[in-house]
Amino acid sequence: MSLLPPYGFSRYGPRLARPLAAGALVWLLASPAPAAADACAYASTAPDGSVFAFSTAGPGPCFPTHPPHPPHPTHPPHPTHPPRPTTPPPAPVPPPAPKPTPPPPPVRTTPPPRPAPPRPAPTTREAQPPPPPPSARPRPPAPSPVALPHYQRAARIKPKSSPSVLTTTLLVIAPAVLATAVLRPRSR
């Protein structure tokens, strides 16, 4: 009995898959590089927070031809003095005189009378319902224990040999990758 599955599969998949994968890899590595970009941009920030940006389009170099000049420092504007008032400001109104504090209330020498303790609530017992009358039918007898048969596993049907999910996925994706490599536009 062979350890390899039937239907012409080897241990590593269909016999045609390895040469196809190797051919696709060689094709991708040997094909010309994609077209180069015809536009680029450069930006930098100086330590003082100023920003310099440069962009170009076409076959020219992709770096600034000369470094940016540092920005000239800006001087803060001179503060302007507010105009002086021509008339003197009015004198502030004096605050009203504080009110005298009221005298403290007299101290009581006798303690207030204690409130009367609450009366205990009268306890009333609820009447218990009378016991149910005896039934005319006697109780059914308790069921006797029954011995169950031993557990037997259900017979498992072996699944039919089929390619794995990974193999099926690769069989779907590999033609798509090859078609993409064949149909992509070429740079000149």
PDB file of N, CA and C in Angstrom, residues 80-177:
ATOM      1  N   THR A  80       2.470  99.774  21.819  1.00  0.00           N
ATOM      2  CA  THR A  80       1.953 101.153  21.838  1.00  0.00           C
ATOM      3  C   THR A  80       1.424 101.436  23.232  1.00  0.00           C
ATOM      4  N   HIS A  81       1.653 102.656  23.679  1.00  0.00           N
ATOM      5  CA  HIS A  81       1.184 103.046  25.006  1.00  0.00           C
ATOM      6  C   HIS A  81      -0.260 103.510  24.904  1.00  0.00           C
ATOM      7  N   PRO A  82      -1.095 103.161  25.880  1.00  0.00           N
ATOM      8  CA  PRO A  82      -2.490 103.628  25.833  1.00  0.00           C
ATOM      9  C   PRO A  82      -2.527 105.138  26.099  1.00  0.00           C
ATOM     10  N   PRO A  83      -3.503 105.840  25.539  1.00  0.00           N
ATOM     11  CA  PRO A  83      -3.595 107.298  25.776  1.00  0.00           C
ATOM     12  C   PRO A  83      -3.896 107.577  27.248  1.00  0.00           C
ATOM     13  N   ARG A  84      -3.345 108.650  27.713  1.00  0.00           N
ATOM     14  CA  ARG A  84      -3.556 109.020  29.114  1.00  0.00           C
ATOM     15  C   ARG A  84      -4.929 109.684  29.264  1.00  0.00           C
ATOM     16  N   PRO A  85      -5.635 109.375  30.348  1.00  0.00           N
ATOM     17  CA  PRO A  85      -6.960 110.006  30.525  1.00  0.00           C
ATOM     18  C   PRO A  85      -6.800 111.498  30.843  1.00  0.00           C
ATOM     19  N   THR A  86      -7.754 112.271  30.348  1.00  0.00           N
ATOM     20  CA  THR A  86      -7.698 113.726  30.571  1.00  0.00           C
ATOM     21  C   THR A  86      -8.348 114.111  31.891  1.00  0.00           C
ATOM     22  N   THR A  87      -9.352 113.337  32.319  1.00  0.00           N
ATOM     23  CA  THR A  87     -10.005 113.668  33.594  1.00  0.00           C
ATOM     24  C   THR A  87      -9.616 112.618  34.623  1.00  0.00           C
ATOM     25  N   PRO A  88      -9.468 113.035  35.874  1.00  0.00           N
ATOM     26  CA  PRO A  88      -9.119 112.041  36.890  1.00  0.00           C
ATOM     27  C   PRO A  88     -10.303 111.101  37.133  1.00  0.00           C
ATOM     28  N   PRO A  89     -10.039 109.875  37.443  1.00  0.00           N
ATOM     29  CA  PRO A  89     -11.140 108.937  37.700  1.00  0.00           C
ATOM     30  C   PRO A  89     -11.861 109.297  39.000  1.00  0.00           C
ATOM     31  N   PRO A  90     -13.161 108.995  39.074  1.00  0.00           N
ATOM     32  CA  PRO A  90     -13.905 109.326  40.304  1.00  0.00           C
ATOM     33  C   PRO A  90     -13.397 108.484  41.472  1.00  0.00           C
ATOM     34  N   ALA A  91     -13.527 109.044  42.645  1.00  0.00           N
ATOM     35  CA  ALA A  91     -13.071 108.350  43.855  1.00  0.00           C
ATOM     36  C   ALA A  91     -13.955 107.132  44.092  1.00  0.00           C
ATOM     37  N   PRO A  92     -13.392 106.043  44.555  1.00  0.00           N
ATOM     38  CA  PRO A  92     -14.221 104.856  44.789  1.00  0.00           C
ATOM     39  C   PRO A  92     -15.193 105.084  45.947  1.00  0.00           C
ATOM     40  N   VAL A  93     -16.350 104.431  45.827  1.00  0.00           N
ATOM     41  CA  VAL A  93     -17.381 104.568  46.857  1.00  0.00           C
ATOM     42  C   VAL A  93     -16.938 103.745  48.063  1.00  0.00           C
ATOM     43  N   PRO A  94     -16.989 104.338  49.275  1.00  0.00           N
ATOM     44  CA  PRO A  94     -16.573 103.558  50.448  1.00  0.00           C
ATOM     45  C   PRO A  94     -17.568 102.419  50.698  1.00  0.00           C
ATOM     46  N   PRO A  95     -17.096 101.287  51.160  1.00  0.00           N
ATOM     47  CA  PRO A  95     -18.006 100.166  51.424  1.00  0.00           C
ATOM     48  C   PRO A  95     -18.919 100.492  52.610  1.00  0.00           C
ATOM     49  N   PRO A  96     -20.130  99.910  52.635  1.00  0.00           N
ATOM     50  CA  PRO A  96     -21.045 100.198  53.754  1.00  0.00           C
ATOM     51  C   PRO A  96     -20.474  99.643  55.063  1.00  0.00           C
ATOM     52  N   ALA A  97     -20.891 100.269  56.121  1.00  0.00           N
ATOM     53  CA  ALA A  97     -20.402  99.864  57.447  1.00  0.00           C
ATOM     54  C   ALA A  97     -20.935  98.470  57.770  1.00  0.00           C
ATOM     55  N   PRO A  98     -20.141  97.621  58.412  1.00  0.00           N
ATOM     56  CA  PRO A  98     -20.622  96.277  58.732  1.00  0.00           C
ATOM     57  C   PRO A  98     -21.716  96.327  59.795  1.00  0.00           C
ATOM     58  N   LYS A  99     -22.672  95.384  59.679  1.00  0.00           N
ATOM     59  CA  LYS A  99     -23.772  95.327  60.648  1.00  0.00           C
ATOM     60  C   LYS A  99     -23.255  94.700  61.932  1.00  0.00           C
ATOM     61  N   PRO A 100     -23.791  95.107  63.067  1.00  0.00           N
ATOM     62  CA  PRO A 100     -23.336  94.491  64.321  1.00  0.00           C
ATOM     63  C   PRO A 100     -23.823  93.039  64.386  1.00  0.00           C
ATOM     64  N   THR A 101     -23.026  92.202  64.979  1.00  0.00           N
ATOM     65  CA  THR A 101     -23.388  90.791  65.086  1.00  0.00           C
ATOM     66  C   THR A 101     -24.464  90.621  66.153  1.00  0.00           C
ATOM     67  N   PRO A 102     -25.472  89.750  65.918  1.00  0.00           N
ATOM     68  CA  PRO A 102     -26.530  89.568  66.923  1.00  0.00           C
ATOM     69  C   PRO A 102     -25.965  88.819  68.127  1.00  0.00           C
ATOM     70  N   PRO A 103     -26.532  89.061  69.304  1.00  0.00           N
ATOM     71  CA  PRO A 103     -26.037  88.367  70.501  1.00  0.00           C
ATOM     72  C   PRO A 103     -26.355  86.874  70.399  1.00  0.00           C
ATOM     73  N   PRO A 104     -25.529  86.027  70.995  1.00  0.00           N
ATOM     74  CA  PRO A 104     -25.791  84.590  70.928  1.00  0.00           C
ATOM     75  C   PRO A 104     -27.055  84.239  71.709  1.00  0.00           C
ATOM     76  N   PRO A 105     -27.768  83.171  71.304  1.00  0.00           N
ATOM     77  CA  PRO A 105     -28.995  82.792  72.024  1.00  0.00           C
ATOM     78  C   PRO A 105     -28.638  82.293  73.420  1.00  0.00           C
ATOM     79  N   PRO A 106     -29.565  82.461  74.377  1.00  0.00           N
ATOM     80  CA  PRO A 106     -29.275  82.019  75.749  1.00  0.00           C
ATOM     81  C   PRO A 106     -29.138  80.496  75.801  1.00  0.00           C
ATOM     82  N   VAL A 107     -28.329  80.041  76.720  1.00  0.00           N
ATOM     83  CA  VAL A 107     -28.062  78.617  76.877  1.00  0.00           C
ATOM     84  C   VAL A 107     -29.147  78.007  77.761  1.00  0.00           C
ATOM     85  N   ARG A 108     -29.719  76.843  77.337  1.00  0.00           N
ATOM     86  CA  ARG A 108     -30.756  76.173  78.132  1.00  0.00           C
ATOM     87  C   ARG A 108     -30.089  75.367  79.224  1.00  0.00           C
ATOM     88  N   THR A 109     -30.683  75.423  80.374  1.00  0.00           N
ATOM     89  CA  THR A 109     -30.107  74.680  81.489  1.00  0.00           C
ATOM     90  C   THR A 109     -30.789  73.332  81.678  1.00  0.00           C
ATOM     91  N   THR A 110     -32.039  73.171  81.254  1.00  0.00           N
ATOM     92  CA  THR A 110     -32.742  71.887  81.414  1.00  0.00           C
ATOM     93  C   THR A 110     -32.807  71.190  80.057  1.00  0.00           C
ATOM     94  N   PRO A 111     -32.613  69.880  80.033  1.00  0.00           N
ATOM     95  CA  PRO A 111     -32.694  69.183  78.750  1.00  0.00           C
ATOM     96  C   PRO A 111     -34.150  69.067  78.298  1.00  0.00           C
ATOM     97  N   PRO A 112     -34.388  68.991  77.012  1.00  0.00           N
ATOM     98  CA  PRO A 112     -35.774  68.863  76.533  1.00  0.00           C
ATOM     99  C   PRO A 112     -36.332  67.493  76.921  1.00  0.00           C
ATOM    100  N   PRO A 113     -37.652  67.373  77.077  1.00  0.00           N
ATOM    101  CA  PRO A 113     -38.241  66.084  77.474  1.00  0.00           C
ATOM    102  C   PRO A 113     -38.052  65.049  76.362  1.00  0.00           C
ATOM    103  N   ARG A 114     -37.889  63.796  76.782  1.00  0.00           N
ATOM    104  CA  ARG A 114     -37.704  62.715  75.810  1.00  0.00           C
ATOM    105  C   ARG A 114     -39.050  62.361  75.185  1.00  0.00           C
ATOM    106  N   PRO A 115     -39.023  61.995  73.922  1.00  0.00           N
ATOM    107  CA  PRO A 115     -40.299  61.591  73.311  1.00  0.00           C
ATOM    108  C   PRO A 115     -40.723  60.223  73.849  1.00  0.00           C
ATOM    109  N   ALA A 116     -42.010  59.998  73.841  1.00  0.00           N
ATOM    110  CA  ALA A 116     -42.546  58.731  74.353  1.00  0.00           C
ATOM    111  C   ALA A 116     -42.130  57.602  73.413  1.00  0.00           C
ATOM    112  N   PRO A 117     -41.778  56.443  73.970  1.00  0.00           N
ATOM    113  CA  PRO A 117     -41.386  55.335  73.082  1.00  0.00           C
ATOM    114  C   PRO A 117     -42.587  54.875  72.258  1.00  0.00           C
ATOM    115  N   PRO A 118     -42.349  54.452  71.030  1.00  0.00           N
ATOM    116  CA  PRO A 118     -43.480  54.023  70.197  1.00  0.00           C
ATOM    117  C   PRO A 118     -44.069  52.718  70.726  1.00  0.00           C
ATOM    118  N   ARG A 119     -45.337  52.586  70.543  1.00  0.00           N
ATOM    119  CA  ARG A 119     -46.017  51.378  71.005  1.00  0.00           C
ATOM    120  C   ARG A 119     -45.668  50.217  70.083  1.00  0.00           C
ATOM    121  N   PRO A 120     -45.503  49.053  70.651  1.00  0.00           N
ATOM    122  CA  PRO A 120     -45.244  47.909  69.759  1.00  0.00           C
ATOM    123  C   PRO A 120     -46.511  47.568  68.976  1.00  0.00           C
ATOM    124  N   ALA A 121     -46.319  47.191  67.732  1.00  0.00           N
ATOM    125  CA  ALA A 121     -47.465  46.858  66.884  1.00  0.00           C
ATOM    126  C   ALA A 121     -48.065  45.542  67.360  1.00  0.00           C
ATOM    127  N   PRO A 122     -49.374  45.437  67.366  1.00  0.00           N
ATOM    128  CA  PRO A 122     -49.987  44.179  67.805  1.00  0.00           C
ATOM    129  C   PRO A 122     -49.658  43.079  66.796  1.00  0.00           C
ATOM    130  N   THR A 123     -49.266  41.959  67.319  1.00  0.00           N
ATOM    131  CA  THR A 123     -48.931  40.840  66.435  1.00  0.00           C
ATOM    132  C   THR A 123     -50.169  39.999  66.222  1.00  0.00           C
ATOM    133  N   THR A 124     -50.469  39.793  64.970  1.00  0.00           N
ATOM    134  CA  THR A 124     -51.623  38.946  64.629  1.00  0.00           C
ATOM    135  C   THR A 124     -51.098  37.805  63.782  1.00  0.00           C
ATOM    136  N   ARG A 125     -51.442  36.633  64.171  1.00  0.00           N
ATOM    137  CA  ARG A 125     -51.026  35.474  63.403  1.00  0.00           C
ATOM    138  C   ARG A 125     -52.065  35.212  62.325  1.00  0.00           C
ATOM    139  N   GLU A 126     -51.515  34.953  61.143  1.00  0.00           N
ATOM    140  CA  GLU A 126     -52.439  34.640  60.052  1.00  0.00           C
ATOM    141  C   GLU A 126     -52.885  33.191  60.221  1.00  0.00           C
ATOM    142  N   ALA A 127     -54.112  32.968  59.906  1.00  0.00           N
ATOM    143  CA  ALA A 127     -54.646  31.612  60.035  1.00  0.00           C
ATOM    144  C   ALA A 127     -54.033  30.739  58.952  1.00  0.00           C
ATOM    145  N   GLN A 128     -53.513  29.595  59.358  1.00  0.00           N
ATOM    146  CA  GLN A 128     -52.926  28.697  58.376  1.00  0.00           C
ATOM    147  C   GLN A 128     -54.045  27.987  57.634  1.00  0.00           C
ATOM    148  N   PRO A 129     -53.803  27.772  56.331  1.00  0.00           N
ATOM    149  CA  PRO A 129     -54.872  27.099  55.585  1.00  0.00           C
ATOM    150  C   PRO A 129     -55.022  25.666  56.081  1.00  0.00           C
ATOM    151  N   PRO A 130     -56.213  25.157  56.013  1.00  0.00           N
ATOM    152  CA  PRO A 130     -56.429  23.785  56.489  1.00  0.00           C
ATOM    153  C   PRO A 130     -55.684  22.805  55.587  1.00  0.00           C
ATOM    154  N   PRO A 131     -55.241  21.681  56.132  1.00  0.00           N
ATOM    155  CA  PRO A 131     -54.519  20.712  55.295  1.00  0.00           C
ATOM    156  C   PRO A 131     -55.445  20.178  54.200  1.00  0.00           C
ATOM    157  N   PRO A 132     -54.854  19.856  53.038  1.00  0.00           N
ATOM    158  CA  PRO A 132     -55.717  19.376  51.951  1.00  0.00           C
ATOM    159  C   PRO A 132     -56.344  18.034  52.320  1.00  0.00           C
ATOM    160  N   PRO A 133     -57.525  17.822  51.857  1.00  0.00           N
ATOM    161  CA  PRO A 133     -58.177  16.546  52.178  1.00  0.00           C
ATOM    162  C   PRO A 133     -57.451  15.401  51.469  1.00  0.00           C
ATOM    163  N   PRO A 134     -57.431  14.244  52.048  1.00  0.00           N
ATOM    164  CA  PRO A 134     -56.748  13.120  51.400  1.00  0.00           C
ATOM    165  C   PRO A 134     -57.426  12.784  50.074  1.00  0.00           C
ATOM    166  N   SER A 135     -56.584  12.451  49.082  1.00  0.00           N
ATOM    167  CA  SER A 135     -57.144  12.172  47.759  1.00  0.00           C
ATOM    168  C   SER A 135     -57.735  10.760  47.741  1.00  0.00           C
ATOM    169  N   ALA A 136     -58.661  10.592  46.843  1.00  0.00           N
ATOM    170  CA  ALA A 136     -59.326   9.301  46.745  1.00  0.00           C
ATOM    171  C   ALA A 136     -58.432   8.287  46.046  1.00  0.00           C
ATOM    172  N   ARG A 137     -57.549   8.765  45.133  1.00  0.00           N
ATOM    173  CA  ARG A 137     -56.667   7.844  44.412  1.00  0.00           C
ATOM    174  C   ARG A 137     -55.380   7.658  45.188  1.00  0.00           C
ATOM    175  N   PRO A 138     -54.843   6.489  45.232  1.00  0.00           N
ATOM    176  CA  PRO A 138     -53.539   6.305  45.894  1.00  0.00           C
ATOM    177  C   PRO A 138     -52.410   6.804  44.977  1.00  0.00           C
ATOM    178  N   ARG A 139     -51.258   7.109  45.554  1.00  0.00           N
ATOM    179  CA  ARG A 139     -50.112   7.599  44.782  1.00  0.00           C
ATOM    180  C   ARG A 139     -49.595   6.483  43.888  1.00  0.00           C
ATOM    181  N   PRO A 140     -49.097   6.848  42.687  1.00  0.00           N
ATOM    182  CA  PRO A 140     -48.545   5.795  41.818  1.00  0.00           C
ATOM    183  C   PRO A 140     -47.229   5.303  42.403  1.00  0.00           C
ATOM    184  N   PRO A 141     -46.883   4.059  42.186  1.00  0.00           N
ATOM    185  CA  PRO A 141     -45.627   3.527  42.743  1.00  0.00           C
ATOM    186  C   PRO A 141     -44.423   4.157  42.035  1.00  0.00           C
ATOM    187  N   ALA A 142     -43.299   4.258  42.731  1.00  0.00           N
ATOM    188  CA  ALA A 142     -42.077   4.829  42.155  1.00  0.00           C
ATOM    189  C   ALA A 142     -41.556   3.890  41.074  1.00  0.00           C
ATOM    190  N   PRO A 143     -41.033   4.453  39.965  1.00  0.00           N
ATOM    191  CA  PRO A 143     -40.548   3.571  38.894  1.00  0.00           C
ATOM    192  C   PRO A 143     -39.300   2.830  39.341  1.00  0.00           C
ATOM    193  N   SER A 144     -39.195   1.608  38.901  1.00  0.00           N
ATOM    194  CA  SER A 144     -38.028   0.795  39.279  1.00  0.00           C
ATOM    195  C   SER A 144     -36.872   1.135  38.333  1.00  0.00           C
ATOM    196  N   PRO A 145     -35.619   1.049  38.789  1.00  0.00           N
ATOM    197  CA  PRO A 145     -34.486   1.379  37.913  1.00  0.00           C
ATOM    198  C   PRO A 145     -34.361   0.372  36.779  1.00  0.00           C
ATOM    199  N   VAL A 146     -33.982   0.893  35.605  1.00  0.00           N
ATOM    200  CA  VAL A 146     -33.838   0.060  34.418  1.00  0.00           C
ATOM    201  C   VAL A 146     -32.378   0.092  33.999  1.00  0.00           C
ATOM    202  N   ALA A 147     -31.801  -1.038  33.688  1.00  0.00           N
ATOM    203  CA  ALA A 147     -30.406  -1.101  33.248  1.00  0.00           C
ATOM    204  C   ALA A 147     -30.339  -0.716  31.776  1.00  0.00           C
ATOM    205  N   LEU A 148     -29.473   0.254  31.453  1.00  0.00           N
ATOM    206  CA  LEU A 148     -29.311   0.690  30.066  1.00  0.00           C
ATOM    207  C   LEU A 148     -28.190  -0.108  29.418  1.00  0.00           C
ATOM    208  N   PRO A 149     -28.253  -0.298  28.099  1.00  0.00           N
ATOM    209  CA  PRO A 149     -27.175  -1.042  27.429  1.00  0.00           C
ATOM    210  C   PRO A 149     -25.896  -0.202  27.417  1.00  0.00           C
ATOM    211  N   HIS A 150     -24.754  -0.863  27.241  1.00  0.00           N
ATOM    212  CA  HIS A 150     -23.480  -0.157  27.191  1.00  0.00           C
ATOM    213  C   HIS A 150     -23.439   0.762  25.982  1.00  0.00           C
ATOM    214  N   TYR A 151     -22.693   1.871  26.123  1.00  0.00           N
ATOM    215  CA  TYR A 151     -22.579   2.853  25.038  1.00  0.00           C
ATOM    216  C   TYR A 151     -21.750   2.278  23.897  1.00  0.00           C
ATOM    217  N   GLN A 152     -22.256   2.416  22.695  1.00  0.00           N
ATOM    218  CA  GLN A 152     -21.511   1.987  21.514  1.00  0.00           C
ATOM    219  C   GLN A 152     -21.391   3.176  20.582  1.00  0.00           C
ATOM    220  N   ARG A 153     -20.147   3.435  20.166  1.00  0.00           N
ATOM    221  CA  ARG A 153     -19.927   4.548  19.251  1.00  0.00           C
ATOM    222  C   ARG A 153     -20.571   4.264  17.911  1.00  0.00           C
ATOM    223  N   ALA A 154     -21.069   5.319  17.271  1.00  0.00           N
ATOM    224  CA  ALA A 154     -21.649   5.159  15.947  1.00  0.00           C
ATOM    225  C   ALA A 154     -20.536   4.868  14.954  1.00  0.00           C
ATOM    226  N   ALA A 155     -20.845   4.081  13.970  1.00  0.00           N
ATOM    227  CA  ALA A 155     -19.843   3.751  12.957  1.00  0.00           C
ATOM    228  C   ALA A 155     -19.551   5.007  12.145  1.00  0.00           C
ATOM    229  N   ARG A 156     -18.266   5.363  12.032  1.00  0.00           N
ATOM    230  CA  ARG A 156     -17.867   6.584  11.320  1.00  0.00           C
ATOM    231  C   ARG A 156     -17.526   6.222   9.886  1.00  0.00           C
ATOM    232  N   ILE A 157     -18.147   6.943   8.984  1.00  0.00           N
ATOM    233  CA  ILE A 157     -17.865   6.712   7.574  1.00  0.00           C
ATOM    234  C   ILE A 157     -16.631   7.533   7.222  1.00  0.00           C
ATOM    235  N   LYS A 158     -15.627   6.911   6.647  1.00  0.00           N
ATOM    236  CA  LYS A 158     -14.406   7.623   6.298  1.00  0.00           C
ATOM    237  C   LYS A 158     -14.692   8.523   5.099  1.00  0.00           C
ATOM    238  N   PRO A 159     -14.236   9.787   5.170  1.00  0.00           N
ATOM    239  CA  PRO A 159     -14.506  10.690   4.045  1.00  0.00           C
ATOM    240  C   PRO A 159     -13.701  10.277   2.814  1.00  0.00           C
ATOM    241  N   LYS A 160     -14.250  10.664   1.662  1.00  0.00           N
ATOM    242  CA  LYS A 160     -13.582  10.355   0.412  1.00  0.00           C
ATOM    243  C   LYS A 160     -12.328  11.216   0.309  1.00  0.00           C
ATOM    244  N   SER A 161     -11.254  10.671  -0.186  1.00  0.00           N
ATOM    245  CA  SER A 161      -9.997  11.406  -0.306  1.00  0.00           C
ATOM    246  C   SER A 161     -10.181  12.528  -1.321  1.00  0.00           C
ATOM    247  N   SER A 162      -9.888  13.756  -0.907  1.00  0.00           N
ATOM    248  CA  SER A 162     -10.008  14.914  -1.792  1.00  0.00           C
ATOM    249  C   SER A 162      -8.883  15.883  -1.466  1.00  0.00           C
ATOM    250  N   PRO A 163      -8.572  16.805  -2.381  1.00  0.00           N
ATOM    251  CA  PRO A 163      -7.486  17.757  -2.101  1.00  0.00           C
ATOM    252  C   PRO A 163      -7.844  18.651  -0.916  1.00  0.00           C
ATOM    253  N   SER A 164      -6.822  19.100  -0.217  1.00  0.00           N
ATOM    254  CA  SER A 164      -7.049  19.936   0.964  1.00  0.00           C
ATOM    255  C   SER A 164      -7.491  21.331   0.543  1.00  0.00           C
ATOM    256  N   VAL A 165      -7.906  22.115   1.522  1.00  0.00           N
ATOM    257  CA  VAL A 165      -8.337  23.491   1.262  1.00  0.00           C
ATOM    258  C   VAL A 165      -7.168  24.310   0.729  1.00  0.00           C
ATOM    259  N   LEU A 166      -5.974  24.079   1.259  1.00  0.00           N
ATOM    260  CA  LEU A 166      -4.794  24.811   0.801  1.00  0.00           C
ATOM    261  C   LEU A 166      -4.499  24.502  -0.663  1.00  0.00           C
ATOM    262  N   THR A 167      -4.580  23.243  -1.040  1.00  0.00           N
ATOM    263  CA  THR A 167      -4.320  22.875  -2.431  1.00  0.00           C
ATOM    264  C   THR A 167      -5.346  23.511  -3.353  1.00  0.00           C
ATOM    265  N   THR A 168      -6.602  23.471  -2.964  1.00  0.00           N
ATOM    266  CA  THR A 168      -7.649  24.078  -3.780  1.00  0.00           C
ATOM    267  C   THR A 168      -7.426  25.579  -3.915  1.00  0.00           C
ATOM    268  N   THR A 169      -7.051  26.238  -2.819  1.00  0.00           N
ATOM    269  CA  THR A 169      -6.796  27.680  -2.872  1.00  0.00           C
ATOM    270  C   THR A 169      -5.646  27.991  -3.814  1.00  0.00           C
ATOM    271  N   LEU A 170      -4.575  27.217  -3.729  1.00  0.00           N
ATOM    272  CA  LEU A 170      -3.438  27.460  -4.619  1.00  0.00           C
ATOM    273  C   LEU A 170      -3.809  27.197  -6.076  1.00  0.00           C
ATOM    274  N   LEU A 171      -4.648  26.217  -6.323  1.00  0.00           N
ATOM    275  CA  LEU A 171      -5.072  25.942  -7.694  1.00  0.00           C
ATOM    276  C   LEU A 171      -5.907  27.086  -8.262  1.00  0.00           C
ATOM    277  N   VAL A 172      -6.572  27.839  -7.413  1.00  0.00           N
ATOM    278  CA  VAL A 172      -7.357  28.984  -7.874  1.00  0.00           C
ATOM    279  C   VAL A 172      -6.475  30.216  -8.017  1.00  0.00           C
ATOM    280  N   ILE A 173      -5.544  30.422  -7.082  1.00  0.00           N
ATOM    281  CA  ILE A 173      -4.743  31.652  -7.068  1.00  0.00           C
ATOM    282  C   ILE A 173      -3.612  31.603  -8.093  1.00  0.00           C
ATOM    283  N   ALA A 174      -2.989  30.461  -8.303  1.00  0.00           N
ATOM    284  CA  ALA A 174      -1.838  30.384  -9.206  1.00  0.00           C
ATOM    285  C   ALA A 174      -2.179  30.846 -10.622  1.00  0.00           C
ATOM    286  N   PRO A 175      -3.287  30.427 -11.238  1.00  0.00           N
ATOM    287  CA  PRO A 175      -3.600  30.954 -12.573  1.00  0.00           C
ATOM    288  C   PRO A 175      -3.852  32.462 -12.557  1.00  0.00           C
ATOM    289  N   ALA A 176      -4.428  32.963 -11.476  1.00  0.00           N
ATOM    290  CA  ALA A 176      -4.663  34.411 -11.409  1.00  0.00           C
ATOM    291  C   ALA A 176      -3.343  35.168 -11.361  1.00  0.00           C
ATOM    292  N   VAL A 177      -2.371  34.662 -10.605  1.00  0.00           N
ATOM    293  CA  VAL A 177      -1.053  35.314 -10.534  1.00  0.00           C
ATOM    294  C   VAL A 177      -0.371  35.255 -11.887  1.00  0.00           C
TER     295      VAL A 177
END
